[in-house]
Amino acid sequence: DTEVTQTPKHLVMGMTNKKSLKCEQHMGHRAMYWYKQKAKKPPELMFVYSYEKLSINESVPSRFSPECPNSSLLNLHLHALQPEDSALYLCASSRIFGGANVLTFGAGSRLTVL
Amino acid sequence: GENVEQHPSTLSVQEGDSAVIKCTYSDSASNYFPWYKQELGKGPQLIIDIRSNVGEKKDQRIAVTLNKTAKHFSLHITETQPEDSAVYFCAASSGNDMRFGAGTRLTVKP
């Protein structure tokens, strides 16, 4: 299995809703990432988990809350989002964090905040 | 931190022609340079990468060159096909910091 699976593929939510994005990989990778991608822009790093511990938080607002329940799963909990948070949210994984490690991306979850 | 510039932002070529995308980076400590292809509705996929101890790498129709002195690296696609149409991102990594270029939208016209 060489895939990163993200669910849901599409999500529409109001500003008062609470929702979660999910990511799963079974490649034995010990680093997992959340990226945000706006239209016609490159991916922007949000969070990095290394060995299930949060290693990097790129000053992301607290309305985004990551969680890594185990080495295969990564969640992004969403609460009180703003319309400008609408974007493609990409999960990625790599064998370990740092250095010349190949990132494997999922297909993304497209989020629309009304 | 690292800063990666990518040119051109859009590139249109005729099927069978070659395409070249160029990137520059600022951090001399960067030692890993991947290229990702992103098709519509999909996540970025690695197509080729190069490490700083190598000047050139080739995989069938795709090649990457690296000039560490000038801090330049380039993607070369030969004999382009319509299925090469996508957005291509370069990236540069130094340790825990990987930065992406702004992307190049490549269109291959049949």
Coordinates of C-alpha atoms in Angstrom, one line a residue:
Chain A
D1 CA 0.0 0.0 0.0
T2 CA 1.7 3.2 -1.2
E3 CA -1.2 5.6 -0.7
V4 CA -2.3 8.4 1.6
T5 CA -6.1 8.3 1.9
Q6 CA -8.0 11.4 2.8
T7 CA -11.7 11.7 3.8
P8 CA -13.9 13.4 3.0
K9 CA -13.0 14.6 -0.5
H10 CA -15.4 17.5 -0.2
L11 CA -16.7 19.3 2.8
V12 CA -19.1 22.3 3.1
M13 CA -19.5 23.8 6.5
G14 CA -20.9 26.9 8.2
M15 CA -18.8 29.1 10.4
T16 CA -20.4 27.6 13.6
N17 CA -20.0 24.0 12.6
K18 CA -17.5 21.5 14.0
K19 CA -16.1 19.0 11.5
S20 CA -13.0 16.8 11.1
L21 CA -10.7 15.9 8.2
K22 CA -9.1 12.4 8.3
C23 CA -5.9 11.0 6.8
E24 CA -4.6 7.4 6.8
Q25 CA -1.4 5.8 5.6
H26 CA -0.2 2.2 5.9
M27 CA 3.4 2.7 4.6
G28 CA 4.9 2.6 8.0
H29 CA 5.8 6.3 7.7
R30 CA 6.5 8.0 11.0
A31 CA 6.1 11.6 9.9
M32 CA 2.7 13.0 8.9
Y33 CA 1.9 16.5 7.6
W34 CA -1.1 18.9 7.0
Y35 CA -0.8 21.4 4.2
K36 CA -3.2 24.1 3.1
Q37 CA -3.4 24.9 -0.6
K38 CA -5.3 27.9 -2.0
A39 CA -6.2 28.0 -5.7
K40 CA -3.1 28.6 -8.0
K41 CA -0.8 28.6 -5.0
P42 CA 1.8 26.1 -3.7
P43 CA 1.0 24.0 -0.6
E44 CA 1.7 25.8 2.7
L45 CA 2.8 23.7 5.7
M46 CA 0.5 23.8 8.7
F47 CA 1.5 21.0 11.1
V48 CA 4.1 18.2 11.3
Y49 CA 3.8 15.1 13.5
S50 CA 6.9 13.0 14.0
Y51 CA 6.5 9.7 15.8
E52 CA 3.0 10.8 16.8
K53 CA 4.2 14.0 18.5
L54 CA 3.6 17.5 17.2
S55 CA 6.9 18.8 15.9
I56 CA 5.9 21.9 13.9
N57 CA 3.0 24.2 14.2
E58 CA 3.4 27.0 11.6
S59 CA 1.5 29.6 13.7
V60 CA -1.8 28.1 12.6
P61 CA -4.9 29.7 14.3
S62 CA -6.4 27.6 17.1
R63 CA -9.6 27.0 15.1
F64 CA -7.5 24.3 13.4
S65 CA -6.7 21.5 15.9
P66 CA -4.5 18.5 14.7
E67 CA -4.5 15.1 16.3
C68 CA -2.4 12.0 15.7
P69 CA -4.1 9.1 17.4
N70 CA -1.5 6.5 16.1
S71 CA 1.2 6.2 13.6
S72 CA -1.2 5.6 10.7
L73 CA -3.9 8.2 11.4
L74 CA -3.9 12.0 11.3
N75 CA -6.9 14.2 12.0
L76 CA -7.6 17.9 11.6
H77 CA -10.4 19.2 13.7
L78 CA -12.2 22.3 12.5
H79 CA -14.2 24.7 14.5
A80 CA -15.5 28.3 14.0
L81 CA -13.8 28.6 10.6
Q82 CA -13.9 31.7 8.4
P83 CA -14.7 31.9 4.7
E84 CA -11.0 32.6 4.0
D85 CA -10.2 29.1 5.4
S86 CA -11.8 27.6 2.3
A87 CA -9.0 25.7 0.5
L88 CA -7.7 22.3 -0.4
Y89 CA -6.3 20.6 2.7
L90 CA -3.6 18.1 1.8
C91 CA -2.2 15.4 4.1
A92 CA 1.2 13.9 3.4
S93 CA 3.5 11.4 5.0
S94 CA 7.2 10.5 4.8
R95 CA 9.4 7.8 6.2
I96 CA 10.8 10.1 8.8
F97 CA 10.8 13.9 9.3
G98 CA 13.5 16.0 7.9
G99 CA 16.3 15.5 5.5
A100 CA 15.9 14.1 2.0
N101 CA 12.7 12.3 2.7
V102 CA 10.1 11.9 0.0
L103 CA 6.6 13.3 0.8
T104 CA 3.7 11.2 -0.4
F105 CA 0.5 13.3 -0.7
G106 CA -3.1 12.4 -0.5
A107 CA -5.6 13.7 -3.0
G108 CA -6.8 16.3 -0.5
S109 CA -10.0 17.4 1.1
R110 CA -11.6 20.4 -0.5
L111 CA -13.2 22.6 2.2
T112 CA -15.8 25.3 1.6
V113 CA -16.7 27.5 4.5
L114 CA -20.0 29.4 4.1
Chain B
G1 CA 14.6 30.7 5.9
E2 CA 14.6 29.2 2.4
N3 CA 13.0 31.1 -0.5
V4 CA 12.3 29.4 -3.8
E5 CA 11.5 31.2 -7.0
Q6 CA 10.1 29.3 -10.0
H7 CA 9.7 30.4 -13.6
P8 CA 7.8 30.6 -15.8
S9 CA 4.4 30.6 -14.1
T10 CA 2.7 29.3 -17.3
L11 CA 4.2 27.4 -20.2
S12 CA 2.5 26.2 -23.4
V13 CA 4.2 23.9 -25.8
Q14 CA 3.3 21.8 -28.8
E15 CA 3.2 18.0 -28.3
G16 CA 6.6 16.6 -28.9
D17 CA 8.5 19.7 -28.0
S18 CA 10.6 20.0 -24.9
A19 CA 9.6 22.0 -21.7
V20 CA 12.0 23.5 -19.2
I21 CA 11.1 24.9 -15.8
K22 CA 13.7 26.7 -13.7
C23 CA 14.0 27.3 -10.0
T24 CA 16.4 29.2 -7.8
Y25 CA 16.8 28.9 -4.0
S26 CA 18.4 31.1 -1.4
D27 CA 19.6 28.8 1.4
S28 CA 23.0 27.3 0.6
A29 CA 22.3 24.6 3.2
S30 CA 19.5 23.1 1.0
N31 CA 20.5 19.6 -0.1
Y32 CA 17.4 18.0 -1.5
F33 CA 15.4 19.2 -4.5
P34 CA 12.2 17.4 -5.4
W35 CA 9.8 18.1 -8.3
Y36 CA 6.1 17.5 -7.9
K37 CA 3.3 17.2 -10.5
Q38 CA -0.2 18.1 -9.6
E39 CA -3.1 17.2 -11.9
L40 CA -6.5 18.7 -11.5
G41 CA -8.3 17.4 -8.5
K42 CA -5.3 15.5 -7.2
G43 CA -2.6 16.0 -4.7
P44 CA 1.0 16.6 -5.7
Q45 CA 3.0 13.6 -6.8
L46 CA 6.7 13.3 -6.8
I47 CA 8.1 12.8 -10.3
I48 CA 11.9 13.2 -9.8
D49 CA 14.2 14.4 -7.1
I50 CA 17.9 15.2 -6.8
R51 CA 20.3 15.5 -3.9
S52 CA 23.1 18.1 -3.6
N53 CA 25.9 15.6 -4.3
V54 CA 24.6 15.0 -7.8
G55 CA 24.6 17.4 -10.8
E56 CA 22.0 15.7 -13.0
K57 CA 19.5 12.9 -12.9
K58 CA 17.4 11.4 -15.6
D59 CA 14.3 9.2 -15.7
Q60 CA 13.0 8.4 -19.2
R61 CA 11.7 11.7 -20.6
I62 CA 12.3 13.7 -17.4
A63 CA 15.6 15.1 -16.2
V64 CA 16.7 17.5 -13.4
T65 CA 19.9 19.5 -13.3
L66 CA 21.4 21.2 -10.3
N67 CA 23.9 24.0 -10.1
K68 CA 24.8 24.4 -6.5
T69 CA 27.2 27.3 -7.1
A70 CA 24.5 29.4 -8.8
K71 CA 21.7 27.9 -6.6
H72 CA 19.7 26.9 -9.7
F73 CA 17.9 23.7 -10.5
S74 CA 15.8 22.9 -13.6
L75 CA 13.3 20.3 -14.8
H76 CA 13.5 19.2 -18.4
I77 CA 10.7 17.2 -20.1
T78 CA 11.4 15.9 -23.6
E79 CA 8.9 14.7 -26.2
T80 CA 6.0 16.2 -24.3
Q81 CA 2.6 14.5 -24.4
P82 CA -0.8 15.9 -23.6
E83 CA -0.8 13.9 -20.3
D84 CA 2.1 16.0 -19.2
S85 CA -0.3 18.9 -18.8
A86 CA -0.4 19.8 -15.1
V87 CA 1.0 22.2 -12.5
Y88 CA 4.6 21.5 -11.6
F89 CA 6.1 22.6 -8.3
C90 CA 9.8 22.6 -7.4
A91 CA 10.9 22.5 -3.8
A92 CA 14.1 22.9 -1.8
S93 CA 14.8 21.3 1.5
S94 CA 17.4 21.9 4.2
G95 CA 16.9 19.7 7.2
N96 CA 13.4 20.2 8.5
D97 CA 12.5 23.1 6.2
M98 CA 11.1 22.4 2.8
R99 CA 9.8 25.3 0.7
F100 CA 7.8 25.1 -2.6
G101 CA 8.1 27.3 -5.6
A102 CA 5.0 29.1 -6.8
G103 CA 4.3 26.5 -9.5
T104 CA 4.3 26.3 -13.3
R105 CA 1.1 25.5 -15.2
L106 CA 2.3 23.4 -18.3
T107 CA -0.1 23.0 -21.2
V108 CA 0.8 20.6 -23.9
K109 CA -1.2 21.2 -27.1
P110 CA -1.9 18.2 -29.3

